[in-house]
Short mmCIF file of C-alpha atoms (C1' of nucleotides) in Angstrom, two decimals:
data_model
loop_
_atom_site.label_atom_id
_atom_site.label_comp_id
_atom_site.label_asym_id
_atom_site.label_seq_id
_atom_site.Cartn_x
_atom_site.Cartn_y
_atom_site.Cartn_z
CA UNK A 150 -182.67 -55.21 18.78
CA UNK A 151 -184.07 -51.93 19.95
CA UNK A 152 -182.58 -48.63 20.85
CA UNK A 153 -184.49 -48.72 24.08
CA UNK A 154 -181.82 -51.16 25.17
CA UNK A 155 -179.33 -48.32 25.20
CA UNK A 156 -178.21 -47.34 28.66
CA UNK A 157 -179.10 -43.81 27.73
CA UNK A 158 -181.81 -41.63 29.15
CA UNK A 159 -184.18 -38.89 28.13
CA UNK A 160 -181.93 -36.25 26.68
CA UNK A 161 -180.03 -38.59 24.42
CA UNK A 162 -180.76 -38.39 20.74
CA UNK A 163 -181.18 -42.08 20.18
CA UNK A 164 -183.85 -42.31 22.82
CA UNK A 165 -185.47 -39.03 21.84
CA UNK A 166 -185.83 -40.15 18.25
CA UNK A 167 -187.48 -43.31 19.40
CA UNK A 168 -189.94 -41.39 21.53
CA UNK A 169 -190.68 -38.93 18.77
CA UNK A 170 -191.97 -41.45 16.30
CA UNK A 171 -191.72 -45.01 17.53
CA UNK A 172 -193.27 -46.50 14.41
CA UNK A 173 -191.06 -44.81 11.88
CA UNK A 174 -188.06 -45.44 14.03
CA UNK A 175 -188.86 -49.06 14.74
CA UNK A 176 -189.09 -49.94 11.09
CA UNK A 177 -185.58 -48.79 10.30
CA UNK A 178 -183.07 -51.46 9.54
CA UNK A 179 -180.28 -51.28 12.04
CA UNK A 180 -177.25 -53.18 13.08
CA UNK A 181 -175.08 -53.14 16.13
CA UNK A 182 -171.46 -52.39 15.39
CA UNK A 183 -168.44 -52.32 17.63
CA UNK A 184 -165.18 -50.48 17.11
CA UNK A 185 -162.03 -50.60 19.21
CA UNK A 186 -160.51 -47.58 20.90
CA UNK A 187 -158.62 -45.27 18.52
CA UNK A 188 -160.24 -46.68 15.39
CA UNK A 189 -161.58 -44.31 12.76
CA UNK A 190 -165.36 -44.46 12.52
CA UNK A 191 -165.83 -41.89 9.76
CA UNK A 192 -163.48 -40.06 7.45
CA UNK A 193 -163.74 -36.43 6.32
CA UNK A 194 -164.78 -36.23 2.68
CA UNK A 195 -166.96 -39.32 2.72
CA UNK A 196 -170.67 -39.17 2.13
CA UNK A 197 -171.83 -41.55 4.82
CA UNK A 198 -173.60 -44.70 3.68
CA UNK A 199 -174.64 -45.38 7.24
CA UNK A 200 -175.84 -43.19 10.08
CA UNK A 201 -174.64 -44.00 13.56
CA UNK A 202 -175.77 -43.31 17.03
CA UNK A 203 -173.24 -43.90 19.76
CA UNK A 204 -174.53 -46.62 22.01
CA UNK A 205 -171.71 -47.05 24.45
CA UNK A 206 -168.29 -45.47 24.86
CA UNK A 207 -166.80 -42.13 23.84
CA UNK A 208 -165.66 -40.72 20.51
CA UNK A 209 -164.60 -37.37 19.10
CA UNK A 210 -164.95 -35.33 15.91
CA UNK A 211 -161.79 -33.76 14.47
CA UNK A 212 -160.08 -32.28 11.45
CA UNK A 213 -156.42 -32.37 10.51
CA UNK A 214 -154.70 -29.08 9.74
CA UNK A 215 -152.37 -28.74 6.81
CA UNK A 216 -149.37 -28.85 9.18
CA UNK A 217 -150.52 -32.18 10.55
CA UNK A 218 -151.89 -30.92 13.82
CA UNK A 219 -155.28 -32.11 14.94
CA UNK A 220 -158.20 -29.95 16.02
CA UNK A 221 -160.83 -31.81 17.99
CA UNK A 222 -164.20 -30.21 17.26
CA UNK A 223 -166.17 -31.96 19.95
CA UNK A 224 -166.66 -35.09 22.02
CA UNK A 225 -169.42 -37.60 21.39
CA UNK A 226 -171.08 -39.33 24.33
CA UNK A 227 -173.46 -42.30 24.56
CA UNK A 228 -176.73 -41.31 22.93
CA UNK A 229 -175.24 -38.82 20.48
CA UNK A 230 -175.83 -39.08 16.76
CA UNK A 231 -172.53 -39.31 14.93
CA UNK A 232 -173.13 -38.66 11.28
CA UNK A 233 -176.35 -36.73 10.93
CA UNK A 234 -174.78 -34.22 8.58
CA UNK A 235 -173.47 -37.06 6.46
CA UNK A 236 -177.05 -37.82 5.46
CA UNK A 237 -177.17 -34.64 3.41
CA UNK A 238 -173.59 -33.66 2.61
CA UNK A 239 -170.07 -34.97 2.58
CA UNK A 240 -168.53 -35.08 6.02
CA UNK A 241 -166.31 -32.13 6.86
CA UNK A 242 -164.75 -33.88 9.83
CA UNK A 243 -163.56 -37.34 10.83
CA UNK A 244 -164.72 -39.30 13.85
CA UNK A 245 -162.49 -41.48 15.98
CA UNK A 246 -163.30 -43.76 18.88
CA UNK A 247 -161.87 -42.61 22.19
CA UNK A 248 -162.67 -45.83 24.00
CA UNK A 249 -164.04 -49.10 22.73
CA UNK A 250 -167.45 -48.16 21.39
CA UNK A 251 -170.70 -49.78 20.37
CA UNK A 252 -172.78 -48.13 17.69
CA UNK A 253 -176.29 -48.41 16.29
CA UNK A 254 -175.92 -48.29 12.52
CA UNK A 255 -178.77 -47.31 10.23
CA UNK A 256 -178.69 -47.48 6.48
CA UNK A 257 -178.48 -43.90 5.23
CA UNK A 258 -180.89 -44.41 2.35
CA UNK A 259 -183.48 -45.98 4.63
CA UNK A 260 -183.03 -43.16 7.06
CA UNK A 261 -183.45 -40.45 4.46
CA UNK A 262 -186.60 -42.17 3.27
CA UNK A 263 -187.99 -42.57 6.78
CA UNK A 264 -187.74 -38.90 7.62
CA UNK A 265 -189.48 -37.63 4.50
CA UNK A 266 -192.84 -37.57 6.17
CA UNK A 267 -192.24 -37.95 9.84
CA UNK A 268 -191.82 -35.88 12.98
CA UNK A 269 -188.38 -37.43 13.06
CA UNK A 270 -187.44 -34.82 10.52
CA UNK A 271 -188.40 -31.99 12.82
CA UNK A 272 -186.31 -33.53 15.53
CA UNK A 273 -183.28 -33.75 13.27
CA UNK A 274 -183.57 -30.11 12.26
CA UNK A 275 -183.58 -29.25 15.95
CA UNK A 276 -180.45 -31.34 16.36
CA UNK A 277 -178.68 -29.55 13.51
CA UNK A 278 -179.49 -26.22 15.13
CA UNK A 279 -178.22 -27.38 18.51
CA UNK A 280 -175.01 -28.59 16.88
CA UNK A 281 -174.48 -25.23 15.22
CA UNK A 282 -175.16 -23.43 18.49
CA UNK A 283 -172.68 -25.66 20.30
CA UNK A 284 -170.03 -24.86 17.72
CA UNK A 285 -170.73 -21.15 18.17
CA UNK A 286 -170.30 -21.56 21.90
CA UNK A 287 -166.96 -23.26 21.34
CA UNK A 288 -165.85 -20.33 19.19
CA UNK A 289 -166.59 -18.06 22.14
CA UNK A 290 -164.65 -20.30 24.50
CA UNK A 291 -161.58 -20.42 22.28
CA UNK A 292 -161.75 -16.74 21.48
CA UNK A 293 -162.17 -15.37 24.96
CA UNK A 294 -161.15 -17.80 27.68
CA UNK A 295 -157.86 -18.62 29.38
CA UNK A 296 -156.46 -22.13 29.50
CA UNK A 297 -157.82 -22.68 33.01
CA UNK A 298 -161.29 -21.52 32.05
CA UNK A 299 -161.33 -23.60 28.89
CA UNK A 300 -160.44 -26.75 30.75
CA UNK A 301 -162.94 -26.14 33.52
CA UNK A 302 -165.59 -25.38 30.93
CA UNK A 303 -164.88 -28.62 29.09
CA UNK A 304 -165.02 -30.70 32.25
CA UNK A 305 -168.30 -29.19 33.40
CA UNK A 306 -169.81 -29.41 29.94
CA UNK A 307 -169.04 -33.11 29.66
CA UNK A 308 -170.24 -33.72 33.19
CA UNK A 309 -173.49 -31.90 32.46
CA UNK A 310 -174.13 -33.84 29.27
CA UNK A 311 -173.50 -37.12 31.04
CA UNK A 312 -175.81 -36.12 33.86
CA UNK A 313 -178.57 -35.29 31.37
CA UNK A 314 -178.40 -38.86 30.16
CA UNK A 315 -178.30 -40.42 33.56
CA UNK A 316 -174.70 -41.47 33.02
CA UNK A 317 -173.31 -39.37 35.85
CA UNK A 318 -174.41 -39.06 39.43
CA UNK A 319 -175.38 -36.01 41.43
CA UNK A 320 -173.24 -33.13 42.62
CA UNK A 321 -171.70 -35.22 45.36
CA UNK A 322 -170.68 -38.15 43.22
CA UNK A 323 -167.26 -38.46 41.71
CA UNK A 324 -167.19 -38.81 37.96
CA UNK A 325 -164.27 -39.98 35.87
CA UNK A 326 -163.76 -38.63 32.37
CA UNK A 327 -161.71 -40.99 30.18
CA UNK A 328 -159.76 -38.24 28.42
CA UNK A 329 -156.03 -38.18 27.70
CA UNK A 330 -154.40 -34.77 28.19
CA UNK A 331 -153.57 -35.03 24.53
CA UNK A 332 -157.24 -34.85 23.64
CA UNK A 333 -157.90 -31.94 25.94
CA UNK A 334 -155.14 -29.96 24.32
CA UNK A 335 -156.28 -30.72 20.80
CA UNK A 336 -159.84 -29.78 21.66
CA UNK A 337 -158.99 -26.51 23.40
CA UNK A 338 -156.09 -25.24 21.34
CA UNK A 339 -153.49 -25.84 24.07
CA UNK A 340 -150.23 -27.74 24.20
CA UNK A 341 -150.13 -31.01 26.10
CA UNK A 342 -147.56 -29.60 28.45
CA UNK A 343 -149.73 -26.67 29.36
CA UNK A 344 -152.74 -28.93 29.88
CA UNK A 345 -150.67 -30.91 32.35
CA UNK A 346 -149.66 -27.80 34.26
CA UNK A 347 -153.19 -26.42 34.32
CA UNK A 348 -154.67 -29.69 35.53
CA UNK A 349 -152.05 -29.69 38.27
CA UNK A 350 -153.38 -26.32 39.41
CA UNK A 351 -156.91 -27.68 39.54
CA UNK A 352 -155.71 -30.73 41.45
CA UNK A 353 -153.80 -28.59 43.93
CA UNK A 354 -156.92 -26.54 44.56
CA UNK A 355 -158.83 -29.73 45.24
CA UNK A 356 -161.24 -29.37 42.34
CA UNK A 357 -160.27 -32.57 40.59
CA UNK A 358 -158.14 -35.65 41.02
CA UNK A 359 -156.03 -37.22 38.34
CA UNK A 360 -156.71 -40.93 38.16
CA UNK A 361 -154.92 -43.52 36.11
CA UNK A 362 -157.50 -43.47 33.38
CA UNK A 363 -158.75 -39.93 33.37
CA UNK A 364 -159.85 -36.89 35.31
CA UNK A 365 -161.98 -37.35 38.40
CA UNK A 366 -164.38 -34.56 39.29
CA UNK A 367 -164.71 -34.23 43.01
CA UNK A 368 -165.54 -30.60 43.70
CA UNK A 369 -167.97 -29.18 41.18
CA UNK A 370 -168.62 -26.07 43.27
CA UNK A 371 -164.98 -25.02 43.00
CA UNK A 372 -165.00 -25.77 39.30
CA UNK A 373 -168.10 -23.66 38.74
CA UNK A 374 -166.44 -20.82 40.55
CA UNK A 375 -163.47 -21.01 38.22
CA UNK A 376 -165.46 -21.35 35.01
CA UNK A 377 -166.42 -17.70 34.77
CA UNK A 378 -169.78 -18.70 33.34
CA UNK A 379 -173.11 -19.98 34.49
CA UNK A 380 -173.21 -23.74 34.92
CA UNK B 111 -191.09 -6.47 -4.70
CA UNK B 112 -189.00 -9.46 -5.56
CA UNK B 113 -185.82 -10.89 -4.24
CA UNK B 114 -184.52 -11.06 -7.78
CA UNK B 115 -183.97 -7.35 -7.37
CA UNK B 116 -181.18 -8.08 -4.94
CA UNK B 117 -177.74 -7.24 -6.27
CA UNK B 118 -176.73 -10.72 -5.29
CA UNK B 119 -175.76 -13.57 -7.56
CA UNK B 120 -175.96 -17.30 -7.73
CA UNK B 121 -174.39 -18.44 -4.52
CA UNK B 122 -176.41 -16.18 -2.29
CA UNK B 123 -179.11 -17.79 -0.23
CA UNK B 124 -181.82 -15.34 -1.13
CA UNK B 125 -181.39 -16.04 -4.81
CA UNK B 126 -180.89 -19.75 -4.34
CA UNK B 127 -184.14 -20.06 -2.44
CA UNK B 128 -185.91 -18.28 -5.20
CA UNK B 129 -184.48 -20.63 -7.80
CA UNK B 130 -185.28 -23.68 -5.73
CA UNK B 131 -189.01 -23.16 -5.59
CA UNK B 132 -190.12 -19.94 -7.24
CA UNK B 133 -193.79 -20.52 -6.57
CA UNK B 134 -193.53 -21.22 -2.88
CA UNK B 135 -191.11 -18.42 -2.50
CA UNK B 136 -193.07 -15.89 -4.52
CA UNK B 137 -196.17 -16.35 -2.42
CA UNK B 138 -194.44 -15.42 0.81
CA UNK B 139 -195.43 -12.11 2.29
CA UNK B 140 -192.36 -9.96 2.53
CA UNK B 141 -191.39 -6.43 3.37
CA UNK B 142 -188.30 -4.41 2.78
CA UNK B 143 -186.76 -3.08 5.96
CA UNK B 144 -183.85 -0.75 6.51
CA UNK B 145 -181.67 -0.44 9.58
CA UNK B 146 -178.91 2.06 10.29
CA UNK B 147 -175.34 1.08 11.00
CA UNK B 148 -174.76 -0.25 14.53
CA UNK B 149 -178.44 -0.96 15.16
CA UNK B 150 -179.46 -4.28 16.67
CA UNK B 151 -181.40 -6.43 14.22
CA UNK B 152 -182.00 -9.43 16.45
CA UNK B 153 -181.46 -10.11 20.13
CA UNK B 154 -180.24 -13.34 21.71
CA UNK B 155 -183.07 -15.09 23.54
CA UNK B 156 -185.83 -13.98 21.18
CA UNK B 157 -187.79 -16.40 19.09
CA UNK B 158 -187.83 -14.52 15.83
CA UNK B 159 -191.23 -13.43 14.57
CA UNK B 160 -189.66 -12.54 11.23
CA UNK B 161 -186.99 -14.14 9.08
CA UNK B 162 -184.57 -11.85 7.32
CA UNK B 163 -182.30 -12.09 4.37
CA UNK B 164 -179.66 -9.44 4.07
CA UNK B 165 -180.28 -7.48 0.93
CA UNK B 166 -177.59 -4.84 1.07
CA UNK B 167 -174.88 -3.95 3.58
CA UNK B 168 -172.98 -5.95 6.18
CA UNK B 169 -173.92 -7.28 9.61
CA UNK B 170 -172.46 -9.65 12.21
CA UNK B 171 -173.62 -12.28 14.70
CA UNK B 172 -172.28 -12.04 18.24
CA UNK B 173 -172.71 -13.01 21.86
CA UNK B 174 -171.76 -11.09 24.97
CA UNK B 175 -169.62 -12.82 27.57
CA UNK B 176 -170.38 -12.53 31.26
CA UNK B 177 -167.49 -10.07 31.66
CA UNK B 178 -169.01 -7.79 29.04
CA UNK B 179 -166.65 -8.68 26.22
CA UNK B 180 -168.09 -9.42 22.81
CA UNK B 181 -167.42 -12.47 20.69
CA UNK B 182 -168.32 -12.03 17.04
CA UNK B 183 -169.39 -15.41 15.67
CA UNK B 184 -169.46 -14.46 12.02
CA UNK B 185 -170.07 -11.78 9.44
CA UNK B 186 -173.18 -11.61 7.30
CA UNK B 187 -172.92 -10.44 3.70
CA UNK B 188 -175.53 -9.46 1.12
CA UNK B 189 -177.55 -12.56 0.23
CA UNK B 190 -177.12 -14.29 3.60
CA UNK B 191 -180.05 -15.45 5.67
CA UNK B 192 -179.98 -13.87 9.09
CA UNK B 193 -182.36 -15.73 11.34
CA UNK B 194 -182.90 -19.16 9.91
CA UNK B 195 -182.35 -20.82 13.27
CA UNK B 196 -184.87 -18.44 14.81
CA UNK B 197 -187.58 -20.25 12.86
CA UNK B 198 -187.19 -23.30 15.04
CA UNK B 199 -185.56 -22.19 18.28
CA UNK B 200 -184.77 -19.15 20.34
CA UNK B 201 -181.82 -17.23 19.04
CA UNK B 202 -178.53 -18.00 20.80
CA UNK B 203 -176.83 -14.92 19.35
CA UNK B 204 -177.62 -11.31 18.54
CA UNK B 205 -177.21 -9.65 15.16
CA UNK B 206 -176.03 -6.10 14.65
CA UNK B 207 -175.75 -4.03 11.50
CA UNK B 208 -172.18 -3.18 10.57
CA UNK B 209 -173.17 -0.68 7.90
CA UNK B 210 -176.54 0.70 6.92
CA UNK B 211 -178.43 -2.36 5.76
CA UNK B 212 -181.50 -3.27 3.79
CA UNK B 213 -183.32 -6.47 4.64
CA UNK B 214 -186.00 -8.67 3.13
CA UNK B 215 -188.34 -9.58 5.98
CA UNK B 216 -190.59 -12.63 5.86
CA UNK B 217 -193.21 -13.47 8.43
CA UNK B 218 -191.90 -16.46 10.40
CA UNK B 219 -195.25 -18.22 10.59
CA UNK B 220 -195.76 -17.92 6.84
CA UNK B 221 -192.26 -19.15 6.26
CA UNK B 222 -192.65 -22.19 8.47
CA UNK B 223 -195.87 -23.01 6.67
CA UNK B 224 -194.32 -22.57 3.25
CA UNK B 225 -191.52 -25.02 3.86
CA UNK B 226 -193.67 -27.84 5.17
CA UNK B 227 -194.01 -29.41 1.75
CA UNK B 228 -191.48 -27.75 -0.45
CA UNK B 229 -187.97 -28.26 -1.74
CA UNK B 230 -187.24 -25.03 0.12
CA UNK B 231 -187.04 -27.17 3.20
CA UNK B 232 -184.27 -29.29 1.74
CA UNK B 233 -182.38 -26.16 0.90
CA UNK B 234 -182.69 -24.84 4.43
CA UNK B 235 -181.39 -28.07 5.91
CA UNK B 236 -178.39 -27.74 3.64
CA UNK B 237 -177.92 -24.22 4.91
CA UNK B 238 -178.03 -25.33 8.54
CA UNK B 239 -175.36 -27.91 7.80
CA UNK B 240 -173.16 -25.37 6.06
CA UNK B 241 -173.54 -23.02 9.03
CA UNK B 242 -172.49 -25.74 11.42
CA UNK B 243 -169.52 -26.63 9.23
CA UNK B 244 -168.47 -22.99 9.08
CA UNK B 245 -168.58 -22.77 12.85
CA UNK B 246 -166.44 -25.91 13.08
CA UNK B 247 -163.93 -24.33 10.73
CA UNK B 248 -163.81 -21.24 12.91
CA UNK B 249 -163.07 -23.43 15.94
CA UNK B 250 -160.07 -24.80 14.07
CA UNK B 251 -158.89 -21.30 13.17
CA UNK B 252 -159.12 -20.04 16.74
CA UNK B 253 -157.61 -23.17 18.19
CA UNK B 254 -154.63 -23.52 15.90
CA UNK B 255 -153.73 -20.33 14.07
CA UNK B 256 -151.56 -17.33 14.93
CA UNK B 257 -152.90 -13.80 14.86
CA UNK B 258 -151.43 -13.20 11.42
CA UNK B 259 -152.96 -16.35 10.01
CA UNK B 260 -156.33 -15.66 11.56
CA UNK B 261 -156.50 -12.20 10.05
CA UNK B 262 -155.37 -13.35 6.61
CA UNK B 263 -157.88 -16.17 6.77
CA UNK B 264 -160.70 -13.78 7.62
CA UNK B 265 -159.81 -11.39 4.82
CA UNK B 266 -159.61 -14.13 2.22
CA UNK B 267 -162.78 -15.78 3.47
CA UNK B 268 -164.78 -12.57 3.18
CA UNK B 269 -163.24 -11.82 -0.20
CA UNK B 270 -164.14 -15.29 -1.44
CA UNK B 271 -167.72 -15.06 -0.24
CA UNK B 272 -168.14 -11.70 -1.90
CA UNK B 273 -166.68 -13.04 -5.11
CA UNK B 274 -169.12 -15.95 -5.08
CA UNK B 275 -171.94 -13.43 -5.13
CA UNK B 276 -170.47 -11.22 -7.79
CA UNK B 277 -169.86 -8.50 -5.24
CA UNK B 278 -166.09 -8.53 -5.62
CA UNK B 279 -163.95 -8.41 -8.72
CA UNK B 280 -161.23 -10.74 -9.88
CA UNK B 281 -157.80 -11.37 -8.46
CA UNK B 282 -156.46 -8.12 -9.84
CA UNK B 283 -159.17 -5.89 -8.48
CA UNK B 284 -158.84 -4.08 -5.20
CA UNK B 285 -161.58 -4.81 -2.71
CA UNK B 286 -162.36 -2.81 0.40
CA UNK B 287 -163.75 -4.53 3.47
CA UNK B 288 -165.71 -2.14 5.72
CA UNK B 289 -164.43 -3.63 8.99
CA UNK B 290 -163.22 -1.71 12.03
CA UNK B 291 -160.19 -3.24 13.75
CA UNK B 292 -162.46 -3.58 16.73
CA UNK B 293 -164.61 -6.09 14.85
CA UNK B 294 -161.66 -8.07 13.64
CA UNK B 295 -160.37 -8.43 17.17
CA UNK B 296 -163.74 -9.47 18.55
CA UNK B 297 -164.19 -12.01 15.78
CA UNK B 298 -160.74 -13.57 16.08
CA UNK B 299 -160.11 -13.44 19.81
CA UNK B 300 -157.44 -10.74 19.57
CA UNK B 301 -157.00 -7.37 21.22
CA UNK B 302 -157.52 -4.26 19.13
CA UNK B 303 -153.94 -3.24 19.70
CA UNK B 304 -152.62 -6.49 18.38
CA UNK B 305 -154.90 -6.34 15.35
CA UNK B 306 -153.43 -2.94 14.57
CA UNK B 307 -149.88 -4.25 14.80
CA UNK B 308 -150.63 -7.31 12.71
CA UNK B 309 -152.35 -5.31 9.99
CA UNK B 310 -149.30 -3.05 9.94
CA UNK B 311 -147.17 -6.10 9.16
CA UNK B 312 -149.46 -7.03 6.28
CA UNK B 313 -149.37 -3.47 5.01
CA UNK B 314 -145.58 -3.33 5.20
CA UNK B 315 -145.37 -6.52 3.18
CA UNK B 316 -147.60 -4.96 0.54
CA UNK B 317 -150.45 -7.43 0.95
CA UNK B 318 -153.07 -4.90 1.96
CA UNK B 319 -153.61 -1.17 2.29
CA UNK B 320 -155.41 0.50 5.14
CA UNK B 321 -157.97 2.93 3.80
CA UNK B 322 -160.09 5.36 5.72
CA UNK B 323 -163.08 3.08 5.77
CA UNK B 324 -161.59 -0.35 5.85
CA UNK B 325 -158.99 -2.80 4.64
CA UNK B 326 -158.08 -2.80 0.95
CA UNK B 327 -156.93 -6.09 -0.53
CA UNK B 328 -154.37 -5.52 -3.19
CA UNK B 329 -152.18 -8.60 -3.24
CA UNK B 330 -154.15 -11.79 -2.81
CA UNK B 331 -151.21 -13.96 -3.84
CA UNK B 332 -149.16 -12.76 -0.89
CA UNK B 333 -152.14 -13.22 1.40
CA UNK B 334 -152.68 -16.77 0.22
CA UNK B 335 -149.05 -17.51 0.91
CA UNK B 336 -149.43 -16.30 4.47
CA UNK B 337 -152.71 -18.07 5.20
CA UNK B 338 -151.17 -21.48 5.71
CA UNK B 339 -154.22 -23.05 4.11
CA UNK B 340 -155.68 -23.68 0.70
CA UNK B 341 -157.58 -20.71 -0.68
"C1'" DC C 261 -135.98 -56.35 30.46
"C1'" DG C 262 -136.27 -52.95 26.92
"C1'" DG C 263 -139.93 -50.29 24.62
"C1'" DT C 264 -143.71 -47.34 24.46
"C1'" DC C 265 -147.17 -44.23 25.96
"C1'" DG C 266 -148.83 -40.71 28.92
"C1'" DA C 267 -147.68 -37.49 32.28
"C1'" DT C 268 -144.65 -34.36 34.79
"C1'" DT C 269 -141.26 -30.83 35.50
"C1'" DG C 270 -137.69 -27.36 34.36
"C1'" DA C 271 -135.76 -23.82 31.38
"C1'" DT C 272 -136.34 -20.53 27.93
"C1'" DG C 273 -138.51 -17.64 24.69
"C1'" DG C 274 -142.25 -15.81 21.76
"C1'" DT C 275 -146.84 -14.32 20.94
"C1'" DG C 276 -150.10 -11.42 22.19
"C1'" DC C 277 -152.25 -8.64 26.28
"C1'" DT C 278 -152.50 -4.48 29.10
"C1'" DC C 279 -151.75 0.13 30.14
"C1'" DA C 280 -150.80 4.47 28.47
"C1'" DA C 281 -149.81 8.29 25.57
"C1'" DC C 282 -150.49 10.34 21.32
"C1'" DT C 283 -152.34 11.32 16.54
"C1'" DC C 284 -155.82 12.10 13.28
"C1'" DG C 285 -160.31 12.97 11.47
"C1'" DT C 286 -165.01 14.04 12.42
"C1'" DG C 287 -168.86 15.92 14.49
"C1'" DT C 288 -170.92 19.23 17.80
"C1'" DG C 289 -172.12 23.10 20.43
"C1'" DG C 290 -170.97 27.68 22.04
"C1'" DC D 79 -165.18 29.78 13.54
"C1'" DC D 80 -163.07 27.68 17.28
"C1'" DA D 81 -162.97 24.52 21.22
"C1'" DC D 82 -163.88 20.38 22.58
"C1'" DA D 83 -165.21 15.69 22.78
"C1'" DC D 84 -165.18 11.41 20.70
"C1'" DG D 85 -164.03 7.30 18.06
"C1'" DA D 86 -160.56 4.84 15.62
"C1'" DG D 87 -155.98 3.86 14.99
"C1'" DT D 88 -150.92 3.87 16.15
"C1'" DT D 89 -146.94 3.21 18.91
"C1'" DG D 90 -144.06 2.13 23.06
"C1'" DA D 91 -143.01 -0.37 27.41
"C1'" DG D 92 -143.59 -4.13 30.25
"C1'" DC D 93 -145.27 -8.46 31.29
"C1'" DA D 94 -148.44 -12.65 31.47
"C1'" DC D 95 -149.64 -16.63 29.36
"C1'" DC D 96 -148.61 -20.29 26.91
"C1'" DA D 97 -145.48 -22.85 23.44
"C1'" DT D 98 -141.45 -25.36 22.74
"C1'" DC D 99 -137.59 -28.26 23.79
"C1'" DA D 100 -135.69 -31.54 26.72
"C1'" DA D 101 -135.16 -34.70 30.46
"C1'" DT D 102 -137.30 -37.79 33.56
"C1'" DC D 103 -140.61 -40.97 35.54
"C1'" DG D 104 -144.14 -44.48 36.27
"C1'" DA D 105 -147.16 -47.88 34.33
"C1'" DC D 106 -147.98 -51.25 31.25
"C1'" DC D 107 -146.83 -54.76 27.87
"C1'" DG D 108 -144.79 -57.91 24.79
#
DNA sequence: CGGTCGATTGATGGTGCTCAACTCGTGTGG
DNA sequence: CCACACGAGTTGAGCACCATCAATCGACCG
């Protein structure tokens, strides 16, 4: 069982780790785990005993507010590491499967040992920095963007990440994102009703289509024009 | 010149690094630098040639949006590291002095060398994780909180951080935060006008006073009641 | 066939933005 | 010393954006 089996390309963490230090990576004990859609993969407050990379399917990180509302902190795509921070500290967020998922699971103790003297460690520091930068960017989006811009930004961001992994086609290909409007609202600080209305605007302008199981991108140029940012 | 001179107590990064590995830390070349209020300390896009810890005064991290608006990502207090991420990647944000500041400056190359085989490195990884978690928390605040709650949260957060460093007194002591309403708005995604109105509400309820040079906390119990979170 | 989940649409109202005028304190140059 | 500009804050009026509540609808499923 080898991570090279993952249908995930260059930019994905799982693959990148393997490239970085094939020997150290190869020696790690790992298991393949599956989890059904909507199941909890990790709970806030735990110190993770296993580290996961997402092999197939989508998931999301979230916290629950004291009033019971949910804030989604980010979406996890095939190739992403799920619980890197859990190696060093208790988790501050929970992770839930969005679709049925398959995971590579590494024993946390093994993993910590493996990175003590390995370029893997450098790679993981880079990943922590990228995570922090992504969270900063999300702060800017929530602080300064309208509902329309937030949604367009999210769609293009996900599309771009998928494209980096070879999981989405070129500019002319349609791409379906398996998100419920519920999730979009919880990620962007919007009500479900307003997400519905805003998506309707995008559909009426021809930028997207609303399929049975998610949003279909079919005019990225229009979306980029609406984003108000460089994409 | 030694970081132990800093008027900063246990929880501050500068001091904690020193405790973690006094020898490695003591050998680092360092210089004391001053910068006037409003001066730029670091620019987004640079790869930092020096690492700073904030010795005295306040600063903030920010990015500029394409429309020219500013999003403040966080405030930096005495004892905070300023450019840790700049050791490994180009900066994704700029840093500006809020007041006159004094900095400890370390050469980045020296610093990278020093942490290669030192418990300092472990400490810095912890710091990166805490930074990422703080950014996640800010996403939740901006996504789910009203203007009043955001402002109360910011005030209590800053007060708590200062208290951890011995830079603020107990619950009965007044504490003045040297923030312009401008900064509060840019940090919390609110207009300056609305910040003014919201602070007026807090003042009328007796939770704060508005001094000439900042906000004065004088009733933390009332503030905690308004925060809608555990503090 | 009833039940549930996700999405849509309408009506209504509140939170917070924008524009504008004004105050107050401070610094600056004639 | 005064006039003036300037930055920061305050206050009012009007409105845009988005939340909330409620009703409905289609798809899917046991």
